[in-house]
């Protein structure tokens, strides 16, 4: 489970944003998690209390949006919703795939003051 490490580097990013935006408190953070980013939203939720425990983010609310994993087959042009990492095209069975969306994990919004 690498989600704890991902969260702790995300909190470091938040530190920087707070300085840049001159925020003293963050109430809510909205994350975007792609279905094929390799990050599991449930694990993020599970790790969140541990990652923020006794930090200034302890009472921060976490919201997540899951972005569908859309890939295109380079061989036949089929576009489909992908959930697994080792994929094959449902139409031609090849795995020459190009990801169109759903690969990213990012901070979408921060609500604070
Ligand atoms: Zn195909």
PDB file of N, CA and C and ligand atoms in Angstrom:
ATOM      1  N   UNK A   1       0.851  -1.198   0.000  1.00  0.00           N
ATOM      2  CA  UNK A   1       0.000   0.000   0.000  1.00  0.00           C
ATOM      3  C   UNK A   1       0.885   1.247   0.000  1.00  0.00           C
ATOM      4  N   UNK A   2       0.881   1.965  -1.114  1.00  0.00           N
ATOM      5  CA  UNK A   2       1.727   3.143  -1.213  1.00  0.00           C
ATOM      6  C   UNK A   2       0.952   4.436  -0.980  1.00  0.00           C
ATOM      7  N   UNK A   3      -0.307   4.281  -0.619  1.00  0.00           N
ATOM      8  CA  UNK A   3      -1.161   5.459  -0.459  1.00  0.00           C
ATOM      9  C   UNK A   3      -0.708   6.379   0.674  1.00  0.00           C
ATOM     10  N   UNK A   4      -0.143   5.797   1.738  1.00  0.00           N
ATOM     11  CA  UNK A   4       0.314   6.625   2.854  1.00  0.00           C
ATOM     12  C   UNK A   4       1.431   7.563   2.412  1.00  0.00           C
ATOM     13  N   UNK A   5       2.352   7.039   1.607  1.00  0.00           N
ATOM     14  CA  UNK A   5       3.436   7.864   1.077  1.00  0.00           C
ATOM     15  C   UNK A   5       2.915   8.951   0.152  1.00  0.00           C
ATOM     16  N   UNK A   6       1.933   8.584  -0.644  1.00  0.00           N
ATOM     17  CA  UNK A   6       1.320   9.556  -1.561  1.00  0.00           C
ATOM     18  C   UNK A   6       0.666  10.676  -0.773  1.00  0.00           C
ATOM     19  N   UNK A   7      -0.024  10.283   0.315  1.00  0.00           N
ATOM     20  CA  UNK A   7      -0.689  11.285   1.138  1.00  0.00           C
ATOM     21  C   UNK A   7       0.311  12.195   1.833  1.00  0.00           C
ATOM     22  N   UNK A   8       1.408  11.636   2.320  1.00  0.00           N
ATOM     23  CA  UNK A   8       2.337  12.505   3.031  1.00  0.00           C
ATOM     24  C   UNK A   8       3.011  13.483   2.077  1.00  0.00           C
ATOM     25  N   UNK A   9       3.251  13.069   0.822  1.00  0.00           N
ATOM     26  CA  UNK A   9       3.802  14.053  -0.120  1.00  0.00           C
ATOM     27  C   UNK A   9       2.740  15.062  -0.531  1.00  0.00           C
ATOM     28  N   UNK A  10       1.479  14.631  -0.528  1.00  0.00           N
ATOM     29  CA  UNK A  10       0.400  15.577  -0.809  1.00  0.00           C
ATOM     30  C   UNK A  10       0.302  16.635   0.293  1.00  0.00           C
ATOM     31  N   UNK A  11       0.509  16.207   1.541  1.00  0.00           N
ATOM     32  CA  UNK A  11       0.457  17.175   2.648  1.00  0.00           C
ATOM     33  C   UNK A  11       1.594  18.188   2.542  1.00  0.00           C
ATOM     34  N   UNK A  12       2.731  17.744   2.037  1.00  0.00           N
ATOM     35  CA  UNK A  12       3.845  18.677   1.817  1.00  0.00           C
ATOM     36  C   UNK A  12       3.478  19.705   0.749  1.00  0.00           C
ATOM     37  N   UNK A  13       2.786  19.226  -0.297  1.00  0.00           N
ATOM     38  CA  UNK A  13       2.301  20.152  -1.325  1.00  0.00           C
ATOM     39  C   UNK A  13       1.336  21.163  -0.708  1.00  0.00           C
ATOM     40  N   UNK A  14       0.478  20.671   0.182  1.00  0.00           N
ATOM     41  CA  UNK A  14      -0.469  21.562   0.860  1.00  0.00           C
ATOM     42  C   UNK A  14       0.251  22.629   1.678  1.00  0.00           C
ATOM     43  N   UNK A  15       1.326  22.223   2.351  1.00  0.00           N
ATOM     44  CA  UNK A  15       2.132  23.200   3.115  1.00  0.00           C
ATOM     45  C   UNK A  15       2.542  24.354   2.214  1.00  0.00           C
ATOM     46  N   UNK A  16       3.039  23.994   1.036  1.00  0.00           N
ATOM     47  CA  UNK A  16       3.515  25.012   0.080  1.00  0.00           C
ATOM     48  C   UNK A  16       2.362  25.901  -0.377  1.00  0.00           C
ATOM     49  N   UNK A  17       1.237  25.264  -0.699  1.00  0.00           N
ATOM     50  CA  UNK A  17       0.076  26.025  -1.171  1.00  0.00           C
ATOM     51  C   UNK A  17      -0.399  26.992  -0.095  1.00  0.00           C
ATOM     52  N   UNK A  18      -0.386  26.529   1.162  1.00  0.00           N
ATOM     53  CA  UNK A  18      -0.834  27.393   2.251  1.00  0.00           C
ATOM     54  C   UNK A  18       0.034  28.639   2.368  1.00  0.00           C
ATOM     55  N   UNK A  19       1.338  28.450   2.173  1.00  0.00           N
ATOM     56  CA  UNK A  19       2.256  29.593   2.228  1.00  0.00           C
ATOM     57  C   UNK A  19       2.000  30.526   1.045  1.00  0.00           C
ATOM     58  N   UNK A  20       1.918  29.924  -0.135  1.00  0.00           N
ATOM     59  CA  UNK A  20       1.720  30.724  -1.350  1.00  0.00           C
ATOM     60  C   UNK A  20       0.405  31.495  -1.333  1.00  0.00           C
ATOM     61  N   UNK A  21      -0.658  30.828  -0.877  1.00  0.00           N
ATOM     62  CA  UNK A  21      -1.983  31.453  -0.888  1.00  0.00           C
ATOM     63  C   UNK A  21      -2.281  32.193   0.416  1.00  0.00           C
ATOM     64  N   UNK A  22      -1.302  32.195   1.337  1.00  0.00           N
ATOM     65  CA  UNK A  22      -1.458  32.830   2.647  1.00  0.00           C
ATOM     66  C   UNK A  22      -2.700  32.330   3.399  1.00  0.00           C
ATOM     67  N   UNK A  23      -2.857  31.017   3.414  1.00  0.00           N
ATOM     68  CA  UNK A  23      -3.974  30.407   4.135  1.00  0.00           C
ATOM     69  C   UNK A  23      -3.528  30.013   5.538  1.00  0.00           C
ATOM     70  N   UNK A  24      -4.460  30.102   6.484  1.00  0.00           N
ATOM     71  CA  UNK A  24      -4.125  29.645   7.838  1.00  0.00           C
ATOM     72  C   UNK A  24      -4.803  28.323   8.169  1.00  0.00           C
ATOM     73  N   UNK A  25      -5.843  28.012   7.408  1.00  0.00           N
ATOM     74  CA  UNK A  25      -6.605  26.813   7.715  1.00  0.00           C
ATOM     75  C   UNK A  25      -7.232  26.250   6.439  1.00  0.00           C
ATOM     76  N   UNK A  26      -7.180  24.951   6.291  1.00  0.00           N
ATOM     77  CA  UNK A  26      -7.853  24.313   5.158  1.00  0.00           C
ATOM     78  C   UNK A  26      -8.986  23.456   5.700  1.00  0.00           C
ATOM     79  N   UNK A  27     -10.184  23.730   5.235  1.00  0.00           N
ATOM     80  CA  UNK A  27     -11.348  22.977   5.723  1.00  0.00           C
ATOM     81  C   UNK A  27     -11.591  21.711   4.928  1.00  0.00           C
ATOM     82  N   UNK A  28     -11.488  21.856   3.613  1.00  0.00           N
ATOM     83  CA  UNK A  28     -11.811  20.723   2.739  1.00  0.00           C
ATOM     84  C   UNK A  28     -10.797  20.636   1.613  1.00  0.00           C
ATOM     85  N   UNK A  29     -10.446  19.433   1.283  1.00  0.00           N
ATOM     86  CA  UNK A  29      -9.607  19.218   0.111  1.00  0.00           C
ATOM     87  C   UNK A  29     -10.343  18.264  -0.822  1.00  0.00           C
ATOM     88  N   UNK A  30     -10.321  18.598  -2.108  1.00  0.00           N
ATOM     89  CA  UNK A  30     -10.972  17.748  -3.101  1.00  0.00           C
ATOM     90  C   UNK A  30      -9.884  17.147  -3.987  1.00  0.00           C
ATOM     91  N   UNK A  31      -9.842  15.828  -4.009  1.00  0.00           N
ATOM     92  CA  UNK A  31      -8.839  15.142  -4.819  1.00  0.00           C
ATOM     93  C   UNK A  31      -9.496  14.499  -6.025  1.00  0.00           C
ATOM     94  N   UNK A  32      -8.747  14.464  -7.100  1.00  0.00           N
ATOM     95  CA  UNK A  32      -9.189  13.712  -8.264  1.00  0.00           C
ATOM     96  C   UNK A  32      -8.329  12.462  -8.382  1.00  0.00           C
ATOM     97  N   UNK A  33      -8.987  11.334  -8.411  1.00  0.00           N
ATOM     98  CA  UNK A  33      -8.259  10.072  -8.518  1.00  0.00           C
ATOM     99  C   UNK A  33      -8.695   9.356  -9.787  1.00  0.00           C
ATOM    100  N   UNK A  34      -7.764   9.127 -10.660  1.00  0.00           N
ATOM    101  CA  UNK A  34      -8.067   8.405 -11.891  1.00  0.00           C
ATOM    102  C   UNK A  34      -8.191   6.912 -11.647  1.00  0.00           C
ATOM    103  N   UNK A  35      -9.110   6.299 -12.352  1.00  0.00           N
ATOM    104  CA  UNK A  35      -9.339   4.854 -12.194  1.00  0.00           C
ATOM    105  C   UNK A  35      -8.122   4.022 -12.569  1.00  0.00           C
ATOM    106  N   UNK A  36      -7.292   4.549 -13.458  1.00  0.00           N
ATOM    107  CA  UNK A  36      -6.093   3.796 -13.838  1.00  0.00           C
ATOM    108  C   UNK A  36      -4.824   4.509 -13.396  1.00  0.00           C
ATOM    109  N   UNK A  37      -4.941   5.269 -12.284  1.00  0.00           N
ATOM    110  CA  UNK A  37      -3.764   5.960 -11.747  1.00  0.00           C
ATOM    111  C   UNK A  37      -2.943   5.022 -10.867  1.00  0.00           C
ATOM    112  N   UNK A  38      -3.507   3.860 -10.539  1.00  0.00           N
ATOM    113  CA  UNK A  38      -2.812   2.943  -9.642  1.00  0.00           C
ATOM    114  C   UNK A  38      -3.057   3.274  -8.183  1.00  0.00           C
ATOM    115  N   UNK A  39      -3.874   4.278  -7.943  1.00  0.00           N
ATOM    116  CA  UNK A  39      -4.190   4.683  -6.577  1.00  0.00           C
ATOM    117  C   UNK A  39      -5.635   4.302  -6.274  1.00  0.00           C
ATOM    118  N   UNK A  40      -5.827   3.677  -5.127  1.00  0.00           N
ATOM    119  CA  UNK A  40      -7.149   3.184  -4.768  1.00  0.00           C
ATOM    120  C   UNK A  40      -7.822   4.182  -3.818  1.00  0.00           C
ATOM    121  N   UNK A  41      -8.945   4.768  -4.248  1.00  0.00           N
ATOM    122  CA  UNK A  41      -9.612   5.776  -3.404  1.00  0.00           C
ATOM    123  C   UNK A  41      -9.935   5.271  -1.994  1.00  0.00           C
ATOM    124  N   UNK A  42     -10.325   3.993  -1.892  1.00  0.00           N
ATOM    125  CA  UNK A  42     -10.644   3.432  -0.576  1.00  0.00           C
ATOM    126  C   UNK A  42      -9.423   3.438   0.338  1.00  0.00           C
ATOM    127  N   UNK A  43      -8.246   3.173  -0.235  1.00  0.00           N
ATOM    128  CA  UNK A  43      -7.018   3.173   0.563  1.00  0.00           C
ATOM    129  C   UNK A  43      -6.652   4.592   0.985  1.00  0.00           C
ATOM    130  N   UNK A  44      -6.880   5.533   0.084  1.00  0.00           N
ATOM    131  CA  UNK A  44      -6.633   6.936   0.421  1.00  0.00           C
ATOM    132  C   UNK A  44      -7.493   7.329   1.625  1.00  0.00           C
ATOM    133  N   UNK A  45      -8.760   6.959   1.563  1.00  0.00           N
ATOM    134  CA  UNK A  45      -9.676   7.257   2.665  1.00  0.00           C
ATOM    135  C   UNK A  45      -9.218   6.602   3.962  1.00  0.00           C
ATOM    136  N   UNK A  46      -8.764   5.361   3.847  1.00  0.00           N
ATOM    137  CA  UNK A  46      -8.307   4.621   5.015  1.00  0.00           C
ATOM    138  C   UNK A  46      -7.062   5.232   5.633  1.00  0.00           C
ATOM    139  N   UNK A  47      -6.143   5.673   4.781  1.00  0.00           N
ATOM    140  CA  UNK A  47      -4.863   6.203   5.256  1.00  0.00           C
ATOM    141  C   UNK A  47      -4.968   7.639   5.742  1.00  0.00           C
ATOM    142  N   UNK A  48      -5.995   8.318   5.301  1.00  0.00           N
ATOM    143  CA  UNK A  48      -6.097   9.745   5.556  1.00  0.00           C
ATOM    144  C   UNK A  48      -6.013  10.114   7.043  1.00  0.00           C
ATOM    145  N   UNK A  49      -6.781   9.420   7.919  1.00  0.00           N
ATOM    146  CA  UNK A  49      -6.673   9.768   9.345  1.00  0.00           C
ATOM    147  C   UNK A  49      -5.263   9.577   9.897  1.00  0.00           C
ATOM    148  N   UNK A  50      -4.580   8.515   9.461  1.00  0.00           N
ATOM    149  CA  UNK A  50      -3.219   8.260   9.939  1.00  0.00           C
ATOM    150  C   UNK A  50      -2.251   9.312   9.413  1.00  0.00           C
ATOM    151  N   UNK A  51      -2.414   9.688   8.154  1.00  0.00           N
ATOM    152  CA  UNK A  51      -1.500  10.650   7.534  1.00  0.00           C
ATOM    153  C   UNK A  51      -1.650  12.044   8.138  1.00  0.00           C
ATOM    154  N   UNK A  52      -2.858  12.368   8.599  1.00  0.00           N
ATOM    155  CA  UNK A  52      -3.099  13.719   9.103  1.00  0.00           C
ATOM    156  C   UNK A  52      -3.094  13.791  10.630  1.00  0.00           C
ATOM    157  N   UNK A  53      -2.949  12.640  11.261  1.00  0.00           N
ATOM    158  CA  UNK A  53      -2.999  12.578  12.721  1.00  0.00           C
ATOM    159  C   UNK A  53      -1.966  13.513  13.357  1.00  0.00           C
ATOM    160  N   UNK A  54      -2.460  14.346  14.265  1.00  0.00           N
ATOM    161  CA  UNK A  54      -1.612  15.317  14.974  1.00  0.00           C
ATOM    162  C   UNK A  54      -0.873  16.282  14.063  1.00  0.00           C
ATOM    163  N   UNK A  55      -1.440  16.541  12.917  1.00  0.00           N
ATOM    164  CA  UNK A  55      -0.915  17.596  12.064  1.00  0.00           C
ATOM    165  C   UNK A  55      -1.980  18.687  11.997  1.00  0.00           C
ATOM    166  N   UNK A  56      -1.649  19.777  11.330  1.00  0.00           N
ATOM    167  CA  UNK A  56      -2.657  20.840  11.236  1.00  0.00           C
ATOM    168  C   UNK A  56      -3.787  20.472  10.280  1.00  0.00           C
ATOM    169  N   UNK A  57      -3.659  19.333   9.643  1.00  0.00           N
ATOM    170  CA  UNK A  57      -4.698  18.885   8.714  1.00  0.00           C
ATOM    171  C   UNK A  57      -5.635  17.854   9.344  1.00  0.00           C
ATOM    172  N   UNK A  58      -5.507  17.683  10.643  1.00  0.00           N
ATOM    173  CA  UNK A  58      -6.231  16.616  11.323  1.00  0.00           C
ATOM    174  C   UNK A  58      -7.757  16.672  11.109  1.00  0.00           C
ATOM    175  N   UNK A  59      -8.318  17.863  11.116  1.00  0.00           N
ATOM    176  CA  UNK A  59      -9.776  17.963  10.978  1.00  0.00           C
ATOM    177  C   UNK A  59     -10.240  18.325   9.568  1.00  0.00           C
ATOM    178  N   UNK A  60      -9.301  18.258   8.650  1.00  0.00           N
ATOM    179  CA  UNK A  60      -9.624  18.595   7.270  1.00  0.00           C
ATOM    180  C   UNK A  60     -10.557  17.530   6.679  1.00  0.00           C
ATOM    181  N   UNK A  61     -11.515  18.010   5.903  1.00  0.00           N
ATOM    182  CA  UNK A  61     -12.452  17.097   5.261  1.00  0.00           C
ATOM    183  C   UNK A  61     -11.889  16.666   3.904  1.00  0.00           C
ATOM    184  N   UNK A  62     -12.038  15.398   3.620  1.00  0.00           N
ATOM    185  CA  UNK A  62     -11.515  14.840   2.377  1.00  0.00           C
ATOM    186  C   UNK A  62     -12.656  14.475   1.436  1.00  0.00           C
ATOM    187  N   UNK A  63     -12.571  15.012   0.228  1.00  0.00           N
ATOM    188  CA  UNK A  63     -13.534  14.609  -0.799  1.00  0.00           C
ATOM    189  C   UNK A  63     -12.773  14.088  -2.001  1.00  0.00           C
ATOM    190  N   UNK A  64     -13.355  13.103  -2.649  1.00  0.00           N
ATOM    191  CA  UNK A  64     -12.669  12.538  -3.810  1.00  0.00           C
ATOM    192  C   UNK A  64     -13.591  12.407  -5.007  1.00  0.00           C
ATOM    193  N   UNK A  65     -13.047  12.718  -6.143  1.00  0.00           N
ATOM    194  CA  UNK A  65     -13.766  12.484  -7.393  1.00  0.00           C
ATOM    195  C   UNK A  65     -12.992  11.439  -8.164  1.00  0.00           C
ATOM    196  N   UNK A  66     -13.682  10.423  -8.604  1.00  0.00           N
ATOM    197  CA  UNK A  66     -13.017   9.389  -9.387  1.00  0.00           C
ATOM    198  C   UNK A  66     -13.195   9.706 -10.872  1.00  0.00           C
ATOM    199  N   UNK A  67     -12.084   9.766 -11.570  1.00  0.00           N
ATOM    200  CA  UNK A  67     -12.107  10.047 -13.001  1.00  0.00           C
ATOM    201  C   UNK A  67     -12.045   8.709 -13.756  1.00  0.00           C
ATOM    202  N   UNK A  68     -13.010   8.458 -14.625  1.00  0.00           N
ATOM    203  CA  UNK A  68     -13.017   7.183 -15.348  1.00  0.00           C
ATOM    204  C   UNK A  68     -11.749   6.988 -16.181  1.00  0.00           C
ATOM    205  N   UNK A  69     -11.276   5.772 -16.197  1.00  0.00           N
ATOM    206  CA  UNK A  69     -10.109   5.453 -17.015  1.00  0.00           C
ATOM    207  C   UNK A  69     -10.543   5.142 -18.433  1.00  0.00           C
ATOM    208  N   UNK A  70     -10.213   6.047 -19.349  1.00  0.00           N
ATOM    209  CA  UNK A  70     -10.572   5.830 -20.748  1.00  0.00           C
ATOM    210  C   UNK A  70      -9.284   5.589 -21.538  1.00  0.00           C
ATOM    211  N   UNK A  71      -9.254   4.518 -22.253  1.00  0.00           N
ATOM    212  CA  UNK A  71      -8.084   4.226 -23.088  1.00  0.00           C
ATOM    213  C   UNK A  71      -8.518   3.996 -24.536  1.00  0.00           C
ATOM    214  N   UNK A  72      -7.583   4.257 -25.446  1.00  0.00           N
ATOM    215  CA  UNK A  72      -7.842   4.009 -26.848  1.00  0.00           C
ATOM    216  C   UNK A  72      -6.878   2.945 -27.349  1.00  0.00           C
ATOM    217  N   UNK A  73      -7.415   2.044 -28.145  1.00  0.00           N
ATOM    218  CA  UNK A  73      -6.589   0.999 -28.739  1.00  0.00           C
ATOM    219  C   UNK A  73      -5.884   1.574 -29.963  1.00  0.00           C
ATOM    220  N   UNK A  74      -4.563   1.472 -29.982  1.00  0.00           N
ATOM    221  CA  UNK A  74      -3.805   2.006 -31.113  1.00  0.00           C
ATOM    222  C   UNK A  74      -3.950   1.162 -32.371  1.00  0.00           C
ATOM    223  N   UNK A  75      -4.414  -0.062 -32.195  1.00  0.00           N
ATOM    224  CA  UNK A  75      -4.530  -0.941 -33.353  1.00  0.00           C
ATOM    225  C   UNK A  75      -5.857  -0.803 -34.088  1.00  0.00           C
ATOM    226  N   UNK A  76      -6.970  -0.748 -33.330  1.00  0.00           N
ATOM    227  CA  UNK A  76      -8.260  -0.685 -34.013  1.00  0.00           C
ATOM    228  C   UNK A  76      -9.038   0.594 -33.719  1.00  0.00           C
ATOM    229  N   UNK A  77      -8.537   1.427 -32.812  1.00  0.00           N
ATOM    230  CA  UNK A  77      -9.181   2.705 -32.556  1.00  0.00           C
ATOM    231  C   UNK A  77     -10.314   2.659 -31.555  1.00  0.00           C
ATOM    232  N   UNK A  78     -10.581   1.488 -31.015  1.00  0.00           N
ATOM    233  CA  UNK A  78     -11.643   1.342 -30.017  1.00  0.00           C
ATOM    234  C   UNK A  78     -11.296   2.133 -28.746  1.00  0.00           C
ATOM    235  N   UNK A  79     -12.311   2.848 -28.229  1.00  0.00           N
ATOM    236  CA  UNK A  79     -12.127   3.533 -26.954  1.00  0.00           C
ATOM    237  C   UNK A  79     -13.014   2.864 -25.918  1.00  0.00           C
ATOM    238  N   UNK A  80     -12.456   2.619 -24.757  1.00  0.00           N
ATOM    239  CA  UNK A  80     -13.264   1.932 -23.749  1.00  0.00           C
ATOM    240  C   UNK A  80     -12.841   2.320 -22.343  1.00  0.00           C
ATOM    241  N   UNK A  81     -13.737   2.029 -21.410  1.00  0.00           N
ATOM    242  CA  UNK A  81     -13.509   2.323 -20.007  1.00  0.00           C
ATOM    243  C   UNK A  81     -12.644   1.218 -19.392  1.00  0.00           C
ATOM    244  N   UNK A  82     -11.509   1.620 -18.870  1.00  0.00           N
ATOM    245  CA  UNK A  82     -10.557   0.656 -18.361  1.00  0.00           C
ATOM    246  C   UNK A  82     -10.446   0.763 -16.848  1.00  0.00           C
ATOM    247  N   UNK A  83     -10.413  -0.367 -16.195  1.00  0.00           N
ATOM    248  CA  UNK A  83     -10.285  -0.353 -14.752  1.00  0.00           C
ATOM    249  C   UNK A  83      -9.019  -1.039 -14.264  1.00  0.00           C
ATOM    250  N   UNK A  84      -8.520  -1.948 -15.026  1.00  0.00           N
ATOM    251  CA  UNK A  84      -7.341  -2.693 -14.605  1.00  0.00           C
ATOM    252  C   UNK A  84      -6.083  -2.070 -15.210  1.00  0.00           C
ATOM    253  N   UNK A  85      -4.941  -2.478 -14.655  1.00  0.00           N
ATOM    254  CA  UNK A  85      -3.695  -1.940 -15.194  1.00  0.00           C
ATOM    255  C   UNK A  85      -3.183  -2.756 -16.374  1.00  0.00           C
ATOM    256  N   UNK A  86      -3.367  -4.070 -16.319  1.00  0.00           N
ATOM    257  CA  UNK A  86      -2.945  -4.879 -17.462  1.00  0.00           C
ATOM    258  C   UNK A  86      -4.164  -5.169 -18.319  1.00  0.00           C
ATOM    259  N   UNK A  87      -4.275  -4.423 -19.382  1.00  0.00           N
ATOM    260  CA  UNK A  87      -5.496  -4.407 -20.165  1.00  0.00           C
ATOM    261  C   UNK A  87      -5.306  -4.959 -21.560  1.00  0.00           C
ATOM    262  N   UNK A  88      -6.429  -5.384 -22.066  1.00  0.00           N
ATOM    263  CA  UNK A  88      -6.472  -5.766 -23.469  1.00  0.00           C
ATOM    264  C   UNK A  88      -7.681  -5.101 -24.101  1.00  0.00           C
ATOM    265  N   UNK A  89      -7.577  -4.811 -25.367  1.00  0.00           N
ATOM    266  CA  UNK A  89      -8.693  -4.214 -26.092  1.00  0.00           C
ATOM    267  C   UNK A  89      -9.833  -5.230 -26.186  1.00  0.00           C
ATOM    268  N   UNK A  90     -11.079  -4.824 -25.813  1.00  0.00           N
ATOM    269  CA  UNK A  90     -12.196  -5.773 -25.870  1.00  0.00           C
ATOM    270  C   UNK A  90     -12.576  -6.150 -27.301  1.00  0.00           C
ATOM    271  N   UNK A  91     -12.132  -5.331 -28.262  1.00  0.00           N
ATOM    272  CA  UNK A  91     -12.521  -5.559 -29.652  1.00  0.00           C
ATOM    273  C   UNK A  91     -11.528  -6.459 -30.385  1.00  0.00           C
ATOM    274  N   UNK A  92     -10.241  -6.118 -30.279  1.00  0.00           N
ATOM    275  CA  UNK A  92      -9.252  -6.875 -31.062  1.00  0.00           C
ATOM    276  C   UNK A  92      -8.297  -7.694 -30.184  1.00  0.00           C
ATOM    277  N   UNK A  93      -8.377  -7.500 -28.865  1.00  0.00           N
ATOM    278  CA  UNK A  93      -7.576  -8.328 -27.963  1.00  0.00           C
ATOM    279  C   UNK A  93      -6.121  -7.920 -27.816  1.00  0.00           C
ATOM    280  N   UNK A  94      -5.713  -6.831 -28.477  1.00  0.00           N
ATOM    281  CA  UNK A  94      -4.327  -6.387 -28.362  1.00  0.00           C
ATOM    282  C   UNK A  94      -4.182  -5.475 -27.143  1.00  0.00           C
ATOM    283  N   UNK A  95      -2.952  -5.266 -26.751  1.00  0.00           N
ATOM    284  CA  UNK A  95      -2.757  -4.421 -25.577  1.00  0.00           C
ATOM    285  C   UNK A  95      -1.923  -3.186 -25.901  1.00  0.00           C
ATOM    286  N   UNK A  96      -2.019  -2.746 -27.140  1.00  0.00           N
ATOM    287  CA  UNK A  96      -1.340  -1.536 -27.583  1.00  0.00           C
ATOM    288  C   UNK A  96      -2.262  -0.342 -27.318  1.00  0.00           C
ATOM    289  N   UNK A  97      -2.301   0.075 -26.047  1.00  0.00           N
ATOM    290  CA  UNK A  97      -3.320   1.022 -25.624  1.00  0.00           C
ATOM    291  C   UNK A  97      -2.741   2.369 -25.230  1.00  0.00           C
ATOM    292  N   UNK A  98      -3.516   3.383 -25.477  1.00  0.00           N
ATOM    293  CA  UNK A  98      -3.100   4.732 -25.149  1.00  0.00           C
ATOM    294  C   UNK A  98      -4.114   5.339 -24.167  1.00  0.00           C
ATOM    295  N   UNK A  99      -3.654   5.767 -22.993  1.00  0.00           N
ATOM    296  CA  UNK A  99      -4.601   6.307 -22.017  1.00  0.00           C
ATOM    297  C   UNK A  99      -5.086   7.714 -22.380  1.00  0.00           C
ATOM    298  N   UNK A 100      -6.382   7.912 -22.386  1.00  0.00           N
ATOM    299  CA  UNK A 100      -6.947   9.228 -22.684  1.00  0.00           C
ATOM    300  C   UNK A 100      -7.267  10.004 -21.410  1.00  0.00           C
ATOM    301  N   UNK A 101      -7.729   9.299 -20.399  1.00  0.00           N
ATOM    302  CA  UNK A 101      -7.992   9.964 -19.123  1.00  0.00           C
ATOM    303  C   UNK A 101      -7.963   8.948 -18.004  1.00  0.00           C
ATOM    304  N   UNK A 102      -7.871   9.476 -16.787  1.00  0.00           N
ATOM    305  CA  UNK A 102      -7.944   8.592 -15.628  1.00  0.00           C
ATOM    306  C   UNK A 102      -6.604   8.129 -15.100  1.00  0.00           C
ATOM    307  N   UNK A 103      -5.510   8.749 -15.578  1.00  0.00           N
ATOM    308  CA  UNK A 103      -4.190   8.332 -15.088  1.00  0.00           C
ATOM    309  C   UNK A 103      -3.668   9.201 -13.954  1.00  0.00           C
ATOM    310  N   UNK A 104      -4.374  10.298 -13.688  1.00  0.00           N
ATOM    311  CA  UNK A 104      -3.816  11.276 -12.766  1.00  0.00           C
ATOM    312  C   UNK A 104      -4.370  11.164 -11.347  1.00  0.00           C
ATOM    313  N   UNK A 105      -3.536  11.615 -10.458  1.00  0.00           N
ATOM    314  CA  UNK A 105      -3.963  11.824  -9.084  1.00  0.00           C
ATOM    315  C   UNK A 105      -3.577  13.256  -8.772  1.00  0.00           C
ATOM    316  N   UNK A 106      -4.550  14.092  -8.458  1.00  0.00           N
ATOM    317  CA  UNK A 106      -4.201  15.481  -8.191  1.00  0.00           C
ATOM    318  C   UNK A 106      -5.158  16.174  -7.225  1.00  0.00           C
ATOM    319  N   UNK A 107      -4.667  17.299  -6.724  1.00  0.00           N
ATOM    320  CA  UNK A 107      -5.497  18.127  -5.865  1.00  0.00           C
ATOM    321  C   UNK A 107      -6.338  18.994  -6.781  1.00  0.00           C
ATOM    322  N   UNK A 108      -7.653  18.861  -6.690  1.00  0.00           N
ATOM    323  CA  UNK A 108      -8.522  19.620  -7.569  1.00  0.00           C
ATOM    324  C   UNK A 108      -8.904  20.965  -6.954  1.00  0.00           C
ATOM    325  N   UNK A 109      -9.306  20.927  -5.700  1.00  0.00           N
ATOM    326  CA  UNK A 109      -9.745  22.155  -5.041  1.00  0.00           C
ATOM    327  C   UNK A 109      -9.330  22.147  -3.592  1.00  0.00           C
ATOM    328  N   UNK A 110      -9.135  23.351  -3.091  1.00  0.00           N
ATOM    329  CA  UNK A 110      -8.868  23.502  -1.661  1.00  0.00           C
ATOM    330  C   UNK A 110      -9.809  24.583  -1.141  1.00  0.00           C
ATOM    331  N   UNK A 111     -10.515  24.256  -0.083  1.00  0.00           N
ATOM    332  CA  UNK A 111     -11.365  25.265   0.536  1.00  0.00           C
ATOM    333  C   UNK A 111     -10.767  25.625   1.891  1.00  0.00           C
ATOM    334  N   UNK A 112     -10.356  26.856   1.996  1.00  0.00           N
ATOM    335  CA  UNK A 112      -9.751  27.287   3.253  1.00  0.00           C
ATOM    336  C   UNK A 112      -9.776  28.786   3.380  1.00  0.00           C
ATOM    337  N   UNK A 113      -9.114  29.274   4.391  1.00  0.00           N
ATOM    338  CA  UNK A 113      -9.033  30.716   4.576  1.00  0.00           C
ATOM    339  C   UNK A 113      -7.729  31.100   5.220  1.00  0.00           C
TER     340      UNK A 113
HETATM  341 ZN1  LIG B   1      -8.298  -2.906 -30.471  1.00  0.00          ZN
END
